[in-house]
Amino acid sequence: RGYKVDIERGLTFCVSDDYNSWIFSQNDPEGSMVADIIEVDKQLTKKVVSRHGIPVPVGAVFTKQSAALEYFLSRKRSQVVKPLIGFGGRGVTAGVSDERAFSTAWQNARVRARRIVIEDFFEGDEVRILVLGGRVVAANCRVPAYVVGDGASSISQLVSEKNKRRKNNPRLRISEIKSFDQLELDGRSLDEVPAESEYVRLSTVSNISKGGEGVAVLDHLHPSIIDIAEKSFYAVPGATLLGLDLLIQDFSARATDENVCMIEVNGNPAIAGPVFVAYGPPSSTLPNDLLDFVASGHYETARRADWNEKPIISPAPIYNPRCGGESFRGGRSTQVRLLRQAAYARNLLVESLNDELTLISDGERSTGFFQ
């Protein structure tokens, strides 16, 4: 397109023409720090999207193994154990159903983080849906690493052959199959020879980086599933590009709580997976879609439309300070206190997501603030 690209630092770069410039952080154009902070904290993500009626798994966050184990044993279904903050499937174990497996999963997650999420395991296929500017642009079903027996080769040999085939795909070639936690949970070994046509699952997670494969499924999803993905996008303030991870039992059925569950929101999703999909039609226009998005200015219009309209002057009801004049607990910075106090004085809705994140709304539109 004749654009100029200047590398700022690491994966942060600036794309510009003679009149405009746009900052990208890896794949994410003109992203918001508020959105980044919400997306990276898995429990905070669930809190934000569930308020908009998006189904999420029941769970809790723990720092002590004893308390986590007590909670685990109280649940009536298998659990997922994962770091509160993490990416790429690192430290994640799904389908944990007994105390021995829980101990292993806890140690696996604890290597990655101090705070660990324990949440209900939802049975279904994992689908990564990419939403750009509120519009779904790609959807891949992510299949956990597996091999299919030929009746003669060991699982180790089958893995070796499959890794050779993965080298034909520009995305899969950089992520060999080398995670075998599901195989271990099933009590099987790499030396075992599976029967002919036997499907052997190797990993508990479906990340491509863990040896998984992507299957393009956008054309197979029920319209209500597309709707729930776009609704999730608008639940995260300041988002531009999101990768939504949903577990789906039936692609052709409506997005009910029994059929669909949102497990994660990724603020800087990899676009190479949909572009270099393992099966199905590739989303080959996705890189161009990102450039079209920023060049169109639609994201800026959406953010700033309110500022450019003629203001309507309407007196607010009398303001009565909350908590007898003291609206804040101690420990919050002065700038956050001032921001929230100003919002209260305008009779706006103020929600404190944590000590630094604030959602401010007039009941129709909301804006997220970091500090």
CSV table of C-alpha atoms in Angstrom, one decimal:
chain,number,residue,atom,x,y,z
A,1,ARG,CA,0.0,0.0,0.0
A,2,GLY,CA,3.0,2.3,0.1
A,3,TYR,CA,2.7,2.8,3.9
A,4,LYS,CA,5.7,3.5,6.0
A,5,VAL,CA,6.5,1.3,9.0
A,6,ASP,CA,8.7,2.4,11.9
A,7,ILE,CA,9.6,0.0,14.6
A,8,GLU,CA,9.2,1.7,18.0
A,9,ARG,CA,10.1,-1.1,20.4
A,10,GLY,CA,9.9,-4.8,20.2
A,11,LEU,CA,6.5,-5.7,18.6
A,12,THR,CA,5.2,-2.1,18.8
A,13,PHE,CA,5.4,-0.2,15.5
A,14,CYS,CA,3.9,2.8,13.7
A,15,VAL,CA,2.2,2.6,10.3
A,16,SER,CA,1.8,5.9,8.4
A,17,ASP,CA,1.0,7.5,5.1
A,18,ASP,CA,1.5,11.2,4.2
A,19,TYR,CA,-1.4,12.3,6.4
A,20,ASN,CA,-2.0,9.8,9.2
A,21,SER,CA,-0.3,7.4,11.5
A,22,TRP,CA,-1.4,4.5,13.6
A,23,ILE,CA,0.3,2.6,16.4
A,24,PHE,CA,0.1,-1.2,16.5
A,25,SER,CA,1.0,-3.4,19.4
A,26,GLN,CA,1.7,-6.6,17.5
A,27,ASN,CA,-1.7,-7.1,15.9
A,28,ASP,CA,-3.8,-4.7,17.9
A,29,PRO,CA,-4.3,-1.2,16.3
A,30,GLU,CA,-4.7,1.8,18.5
A,31,GLY,CA,-5.6,-0.3,21.6
A,32,SER,CA,-6.6,1.0,25.0
A,33,MET,CA,-4.7,0.3,28.2
A,34,VAL,CA,-8.0,-0.1,30.0
A,35,ALA,CA,-8.9,-3.0,27.6
A,36,ASP,CA,-5.5,-4.5,28.0
A,37,ILE,CA,-5.7,-4.6,31.8
A,38,ILE,CA,-9.2,-6.1,31.7
A,39,GLU,CA,-8.3,-8.8,29.2
A,40,VAL,CA,-5.1,-9.9,31.0
A,41,ASP,CA,-6.9,-10.6,34.3
A,42,LYS,CA,-9.1,-13.6,33.7
A,43,GLN,CA,-11.3,-13.0,36.7
A,44,LEU,CA,-11.8,-9.4,35.9
A,45,THR,CA,-12.6,-10.3,32.3
A,46,LYS,CA,-15.4,-12.6,33.5
A,47,LYS,CA,-16.7,-9.9,35.8
A,48,VAL,CA,-17.0,-7.4,33.0
A,49,VAL,CA,-18.5,-9.6,30.3
A,50,SER,CA,-20.9,-11.5,32.6
A,51,ARG,CA,-22.6,-8.1,33.4
A,52,HIS,CA,-23.8,-8.1,29.8
A,53,GLY,CA,-25.4,-11.5,30.0
A,54,ILE,CA,-22.4,-13.4,28.6
A,55,PRO,CA,-22.2,-17.0,30.1
A,56,VAL,CA,-19.0,-17.6,31.9
A,57,PRO,CA,-17.8,-20.5,34.1
A,58,VAL,CA,-18.2,-20.4,37.8
A,59,GLY,CA,-14.9,-20.1,39.7
A,60,ALA,CA,-12.7,-18.4,42.2
A,61,VAL,CA,-9.1,-17.2,42.7
A,62,PHE,CA,-6.7,-18.7,45.2
A,63,THR,CA,-3.2,-18.1,46.5
A,64,LYS,CA,-3.1,-21.0,49.0
A,65,GLN,CA,-3.2,-24.6,47.8
A,66,SER,CA,-5.1,-25.8,50.9
A,67,ALA,CA,-8.0,-23.3,50.3
A,68,ALA,CA,-8.0,-24.1,46.6
A,69,LEU,CA,-8.2,-27.9,47.3
A,70,GLU,CA,-11.1,-27.4,49.7
A,71,TYR,CA,-12.9,-25.5,47.0
A,72,PHE,CA,-12.0,-28.1,44.3
A,73,LEU,CA,-13.4,-30.9,46.4
A,74,SER,CA,-16.6,-29.0,47.0
A,75,ARG,CA,-17.4,-28.8,43.3
A,76,LYS,CA,-19.5,-31.5,41.6
A,77,ARG,CA,-17.9,-31.3,38.2
A,78,SER,CA,-14.4,-31.4,36.7
A,79,GLN,CA,-12.4,-28.2,37.0
A,80,VAL,CA,-9.9,-26.1,35.1
A,81,VAL,CA,-6.8,-24.9,36.9
A,82,LYS,CA,-4.9,-21.9,35.4
A,83,PRO,CA,-2.9,-18.8,36.2
A,84,LEU,CA,-5.0,-15.7,36.8
A,85,ILE,CA,-2.7,-13.8,34.4
A,86,GLY,CA,-1.2,-15.8,31.5
A,87,PHE,CA,-1.3,-16.5,27.8
A,88,GLY,CA,-0.6,-19.2,25.2
A,89,GLY,CA,-2.1,-22.0,27.4
A,90,ARG,CA,0.9,-21.9,29.7
A,91,GLY,CA,0.1,-23.4,33.1
A,92,VAL,CA,-3.4,-24.4,32.1
A,93,THR,CA,-4.9,-27.8,32.9
A,94,ALA,CA,-8.4,-28.7,31.9
A,95,GLY,CA,-10.7,-31.5,33.0
A,96,VAL,CA,-9.2,-32.0,36.5
A,97,SER,CA,-11.3,-34.5,38.3
A,98,ASP,CA,-9.4,-36.0,41.2
A,99,GLU,CA,-7.1,-34.8,44.0
A,100,ARG,CA,-3.9,-36.3,42.5
A,101,ALA,CA,-4.6,-34.5,39.2
A,102,PHE,CA,-5.4,-31.3,41.0
A,103,SER,CA,-2.0,-31.3,42.8
A,104,THR,CA,-0.2,-31.7,39.5
A,105,ALA,CA,-2.3,-29.0,37.9
A,106,TRP,CA,-1.8,-26.6,40.8
A,107,GLN,CA,2.0,-27.0,40.6
A,108,ASN,CA,1.9,-26.5,36.8
A,109,ALA,CA,-0.1,-23.2,37.3
A,110,ARG,CA,1.9,-22.0,40.3
A,111,VAL,CA,5.1,-22.0,38.3
A,112,ARG,CA,3.6,-19.3,36.2
A,113,ALA,CA,1.7,-17.2,38.7
A,114,ARG,CA,1.0,-16.6,42.4
A,115,ARG,CA,-2.8,-16.3,42.0
A,116,ILE,CA,-4.6,-19.3,40.5
A,117,VAL,CA,-8.1,-19.6,39.0
A,118,ILE,CA,-10.1,-22.7,39.7
A,119,GLU,CA,-13.3,-22.8,37.6
A,120,ASP,CA,-15.9,-25.3,36.3
A,121,PHE,CA,-14.9,-27.3,33.2
A,122,PHE,CA,-17.4,-26.8,30.4
A,123,GLU,CA,-17.6,-29.6,27.9
A,124,GLY,CA,-17.3,-28.4,24.3
A,125,ASP,CA,-15.1,-27.5,21.3
A,126,GLU,CA,-13.0,-24.4,21.8
A,127,VAL,CA,-13.5,-21.7,19.2
A,128,ARG,CA,-11.4,-18.6,18.9
A,129,ILE,CA,-13.5,-15.8,17.4
A,130,LEU,CA,-11.8,-12.6,16.3
A,131,VAL,CA,-13.8,-9.4,16.5
A,132,LEU,CA,-12.5,-6.2,14.9
A,133,GLY,CA,-14.2,-2.9,15.7
A,134,GLY,CA,-17.3,-4.8,16.8
A,135,ARG,CA,-17.5,-7.1,13.7
A,136,VAL,CA,-16.6,-10.8,13.6
A,137,VAL,CA,-13.9,-11.3,11.0
A,138,ALA,CA,-12.7,-14.9,11.7
A,139,ALA,CA,-13.5,-18.0,13.8
A,140,ASN,CA,-11.3,-21.1,14.2
A,141,CYS,CA,-12.2,-24.2,16.2
A,142,ARG,CA,-9.0,-25.1,18.0
A,143,VAL,CA,-8.4,-28.9,18.2
A,144,PRO,CA,-6.0,-30.1,21.0
A,145,ALA,CA,-2.9,-32.0,19.9
A,146,TYR,CA,-3.7,-35.5,18.8
A,147,VAL,CA,-2.5,-38.4,16.7
A,148,VAL,CA,-4.4,-41.2,14.9
A,149,GLY,CA,-3.0,-44.7,15.3
A,150,ASP,CA,-1.9,-46.9,12.4
A,151,GLY,CA,-1.7,-50.1,14.3
A,152,ALA,CA,2.1,-50.3,14.1
A,153,SER,CA,3.7,-47.0,15.2
A,154,SER,CA,4.1,-45.8,18.7
A,155,ILE,CA,2.6,-42.6,19.9
A,156,SER,CA,6.1,-41.1,19.9
A,157,GLN,CA,6.6,-42.1,16.3
A,158,LEU,CA,3.2,-40.7,15.3
A,159,VAL,CA,4.0,-37.4,16.9
A,160,SER,CA,7.4,-37.2,15.1
A,161,GLU,CA,5.7,-37.8,11.8
A,162,LYS,CA,3.0,-35.3,12.5
A,163,ASN,CA,5.5,-32.7,13.5
A,164,LYS,CA,7.2,-33.2,10.1
A,165,ARG,CA,3.9,-32.5,8.4
A,166,ARG,CA,3.3,-29.4,10.5
A,167,LYS,CA,6.4,-27.9,8.9
A,168,ASN,CA,4.4,-27.4,5.7
A,169,ASN,CA,2.2,-24.8,7.4
A,170,PRO,CA,3.9,-21.4,8.1
A,171,ARG,CA,2.1,-21.1,11.5
A,172,LEU,CA,2.2,-24.7,12.7
A,173,ARG,CA,5.9,-25.2,11.9
A,174,ILE,CA,7.0,-23.0,14.8
A,175,SER,CA,4.9,-24.9,17.3
A,176,GLU,CA,5.7,-28.6,17.5
A,177,ILE,CA,3.6,-31.1,19.5
A,178,LYS,CA,5.5,-31.4,22.8
A,179,SER,CA,2.8,-31.2,25.4
A,180,PHE,CA,1.4,-34.5,26.7
A,181,ASP,CA,-0.5,-33.7,29.9
A,182,GLN,CA,-3.7,-35.3,28.6
A,183,LEU,CA,-1.8,-38.5,27.8
A,184,GLU,CA,-0.4,-38.6,31.3
A,185,LEU,CA,-3.9,-38.0,32.8
A,186,ASP,CA,-5.1,-40.9,30.8
A,187,GLY,CA,-2.3,-43.1,32.2
A,188,ARG,CA,-0.8,-43.7,28.7
A,189,SER,CA,2.8,-43.5,27.6
A,190,LEU,CA,4.6,-42.3,24.4
A,191,ASP,CA,5.9,-45.9,23.8
A,192,GLU,CA,2.3,-47.3,23.5
A,193,VAL,CA,1.1,-48.5,20.1
A,194,PRO,CA,-2.5,-47.3,19.5
A,195,ALA,CA,-4.9,-49.4,17.4
A,196,GLU,CA,-5.5,-48.5,13.8
A,197,SER,CA,-7.7,-45.4,13.4
A,198,GLU,CA,-7.6,-44.8,17.2
A,199,TYR,CA,-7.8,-41.1,18.1
A,200,VAL,CA,-5.3,-40.3,20.9
A,201,ARG,CA,-5.6,-36.9,22.5
A,202,LEU,CA,-2.2,-35.6,23.8
A,203,SER,CA,-2.9,-32.2,25.4
A,204,THR,CA,-5.6,-30.8,27.8
A,205,VAL,CA,-5.5,-27.4,26.1
A,206,SER,CA,-6.1,-26.5,22.5
A,207,ASN,CA,-3.6,-23.7,21.9
A,208,ILE,CA,-1.8,-23.8,18.6
A,209,SER,CA,1.4,-23.1,20.6
A,210,LYS,CA,0.8,-26.4,22.4
A,211,GLY,CA,0.5,-28.4,19.3
A,212,GLY,CA,-3.2,-27.8,18.5
A,213,GLU,CA,-4.7,-27.3,15.1
A,214,GLY,CA,-7.1,-24.7,13.8
A,215,VAL,CA,-10.2,-25.5,11.7
A,216,ALA,CA,-12.1,-22.5,10.0
A,217,VAL,CA,-15.7,-22.6,11.3
A,218,LEU,CA,-17.1,-19.1,10.7
A,219,ASP,CA,-19.6,-20.3,8.1
A,220,HIS,CA,-20.9,-23.0,10.5
A,221,LEU,CA,-21.7,-20.9,13.5
A,222,HIS,CA,-25.3,-20.1,14.5
A,223,PRO,CA,-26.1,-16.3,14.1
A,224,SER,CA,-26.7,-16.0,17.9
A,225,ILE,CA,-23.1,-17.2,18.5
A,226,ILE,CA,-21.9,-14.4,16.3
A,227,ASP,CA,-24.1,-12.0,18.1
A,228,ILE,CA,-22.8,-13.0,21.5
A,229,ALA,CA,-19.2,-12.5,20.3
A,230,GLU,CA,-20.0,-9.0,19.1
A,231,LYS,CA,-21.9,-8.2,22.3
A,232,SER,CA,-18.8,-9.3,24.3
A,233,PHE,CA,-16.7,-6.9,22.3
A,234,TYR,CA,-18.7,-3.9,23.4
A,235,ALA,CA,-18.6,-5.1,27.0
A,236,VAL,CA,-14.8,-4.3,27.0
A,237,PRO,CA,-14.2,-0.5,27.0
A,238,GLY,CA,-11.7,0.7,24.5
A,239,ALA,CA,-11.2,-2.5,22.6
A,240,THR,CA,-10.3,-2.5,19.0
A,241,LEU,CA,-9.3,-6.2,18.2
A,242,LEU,CA,-10.4,-9.0,20.5
A,243,GLY,CA,-9.9,-12.8,20.4
A,244,LEU,CA,-12.7,-14.4,22.2
A,245,ASP,CA,-12.4,-18.0,23.4
A,246,LEU,CA,-15.7,-19.8,23.6
A,247,LEU,CA,-16.5,-23.4,24.4
A,248,ILE,CA,-19.4,-24.6,22.1
A,249,GLN,CA,-21.2,-27.9,22.2
A,250,ASP,CA,-23.2,-27.4,19.0
A,251,PHE,CA,-22.2,-24.9,16.4
A,252,SER,CA,-25.6,-24.9,14.7
A,253,ALA,CA,-27.6,-24.3,17.9
A,254,ARG,CA,-28.5,-21.1,19.7
A,255,ALA,CA,-26.1,-19.6,22.1
A,256,THR,CA,-27.8,-20.7,25.3
A,257,ASP,CA,-26.0,-21.1,28.7
A,258,GLU,CA,-26.0,-24.9,28.1
A,259,ASN,CA,-24.5,-24.6,24.7
A,260,VAL,CA,-21.9,-21.7,24.9
A,261,CYS,CA,-19.5,-20.6,27.6
A,262,MET,CA,-17.0,-17.7,27.3
A,263,ILE,CA,-13.7,-18.8,28.9
A,264,GLU,CA,-11.2,-16.0,28.0
A,265,VAL,CA,-10.9,-12.7,26.2
A,266,ASN,CA,-7.6,-11.9,24.5
A,267,GLY,CA,-6.7,-8.3,23.7
A,268,ASN,CA,-3.9,-9.0,21.2
A,269,PRO,CA,-4.9,-12.2,19.5
A,270,ALA,CA,-2.6,-13.9,16.9
A,271,ILE,CA,-3.8,-13.4,13.4
A,272,ALA,CA,-1.5,-16.0,11.9
A,273,GLY,CA,-3.7,-18.8,13.1
A,274,PRO,CA,-6.7,-17.8,11.0
A,275,VAL,CA,-4.5,-16.8,8.0
A,276,PHE,CA,-2.6,-20.1,8.1
A,277,VAL,CA,-5.5,-22.3,9.2
A,278,ALA,CA,-4.8,-26.1,9.2
A,279,TYR,CA,-8.2,-27.0,7.7
A,280,GLY,CA,-10.9,-25.0,5.9
A,281,PRO,CA,-10.8,-21.6,4.1
A,282,PRO,CA,-8.1,-19.3,5.4
A,283,SER,CA,-8.9,-15.7,6.6
A,284,SER,CA,-6.4,-14.4,4.1
A,285,THR,CA,-7.8,-10.8,4.1
A,286,LEU,CA,-7.4,-10.3,7.9
A,287,PRO,CA,-4.1,-8.3,7.7
A,288,ASN,CA,-5.8,-6.0,5.1
A,289,ASP,CA,-8.9,-5.8,7.3
A,290,LEU,CA,-6.7,-4.4,10.1
A,291,LEU,CA,-5.2,-1.7,7.9
A,292,ASP,CA,-8.7,-0.9,6.4
A,293,PHE,CA,-10.0,-0.5,9.9
A,294,VAL,CA,-7.5,2.1,11.0
A,295,ALA,CA,-7.4,3.9,7.6
A,296,SER,CA,-11.2,4.2,7.6
A,297,GLY,CA,-11.2,6.2,10.9
A,298,HIS,CA,-14.3,4.3,12.0
A,299,TYR,CA,-12.8,3.5,15.4
A,300,GLU,CA,-12.0,7.1,16.0
A,301,THR,CA,-15.5,8.1,15.0
A,302,ALA,CA,-17.0,5.6,17.4
A,303,ARG,CA,-14.9,6.8,20.2
A,304,ARG,CA,-15.4,10.5,19.7
A,305,ALA,CA,-18.9,10.8,18.2
A,306,ASP,CA,-20.2,12.2,21.6
A,307,TRP,CA,-17.6,14.9,21.6
A,308,ASN,CA,-18.6,16.3,18.2
A,309,GLU,CA,-22.4,16.5,18.7
A,310,LYS,CA,-24.1,19.7,19.9
A,311,PRO,CA,-24.2,19.5,23.7
A,312,ILE,CA,-27.5,19.3,25.4
A,313,ILE,CA,-27.6,21.3,28.7
A,314,SER,CA,-29.8,19.7,31.3
A,315,PRO,CA,-29.5,20.3,35.0
A,316,ALA,CA,-28.6,17.3,37.1
A,317,PRO,CA,-30.5,16.3,40.2
A,318,ILE,CA,-29.2,17.7,43.5
A,319,TYR,CA,-25.9,15.9,44.3
A,320,ASN,CA,-25.7,14.3,47.8
A,321,PRO,CA,-22.2,12.9,48.5
A,322,ARG,CA,-22.2,9.2,49.4
A,323,CYS,CA,-21.1,7.8,52.7
A,324,GLY,CA,-21.8,11.1,54.5
A,325,GLY,CA,-19.3,13.1,52.4
A,326,GLU,CA,-16.5,10.5,52.3
A,327,SER,CA,-17.0,8.4,49.2
A,328,PHE,CA,-13.7,6.6,49.2
A,329,ARG,CA,-11.7,4.1,51.2
A,330,GLY,CA,-8.1,4.7,51.9
A,331,GLY,CA,-5.3,3.5,49.7
A,332,ARG,CA,-6.4,4.9,46.4
A,333,SER,CA,-4.4,7.5,44.6
A,334,THR,CA,-5.5,11.1,44.6
A,335,GLN,CA,-6.1,11.2,40.8
A,336,VAL,CA,-8.5,8.2,41.0
A,337,ARG,CA,-10.4,9.8,43.9
A,338,LEU,CA,-10.7,13.1,42.0
A,339,LEU,CA,-12.0,11.3,38.8
A,340,ARG,CA,-14.6,9.3,40.7
A,341,GLN,CA,-15.7,12.3,42.8
A,342,ALA,CA,-16.2,14.3,39.6
A,343,ALA,CA,-18.3,11.5,38.2
A,344,TYR,CA,-20.4,11.2,41.3
A,345,ALA,CA,-21.0,15.0,41.3
A,346,ARG,CA,-22.4,14.7,37.8
A,347,ASN,CA,-24.7,11.9,38.9
A,348,LEU,CA,-23.0,9.4,36.7
A,349,LEU,CA,-22.8,5.7,37.5
A,350,VAL,CA,-19.4,4.8,38.9
A,351,GLU,CA,-18.1,1.2,39.2
A,352,SER,CA,-14.7,0.5,40.7
A,353,LEU,CA,-13.4,-2.7,39.0
A,354,ASN,CA,-10.3,-2.4,41.2
A,355,ASP,CA,-8.1,0.3,42.8
A,356,GLU,CA,-7.0,1.6,39.4
A,357,LEU,CA,-9.8,0.7,36.9
A,358,THR,CA,-13.1,2.7,36.9
A,359,LEU,CA,-16.1,2.4,34.6
A,360,ILE,CA,-18.2,5.5,34.3
A,361,SER,CA,-21.6,5.5,32.7
A,362,ASP,CA,-24.7,7.6,32.1
A,363,GLY,CA,-26.8,4.5,31.8
A,364,GLU,CA,-26.4,4.3,28.0
A,365,ARG,CA,-22.7,4.8,27.2
A,366,SER,CA,-19.8,3.8,29.4
A,367,THR,CA,-16.1,4.7,29.4
A,368,GLY,CA,-13.3,2.9,31.1
A,369,PHE,CA,-10.5,4.8,32.9
A,370,PHE,CA,-7.1,3.4,34.1
A,371,GLN,CA,-6.0,5.6,37.0
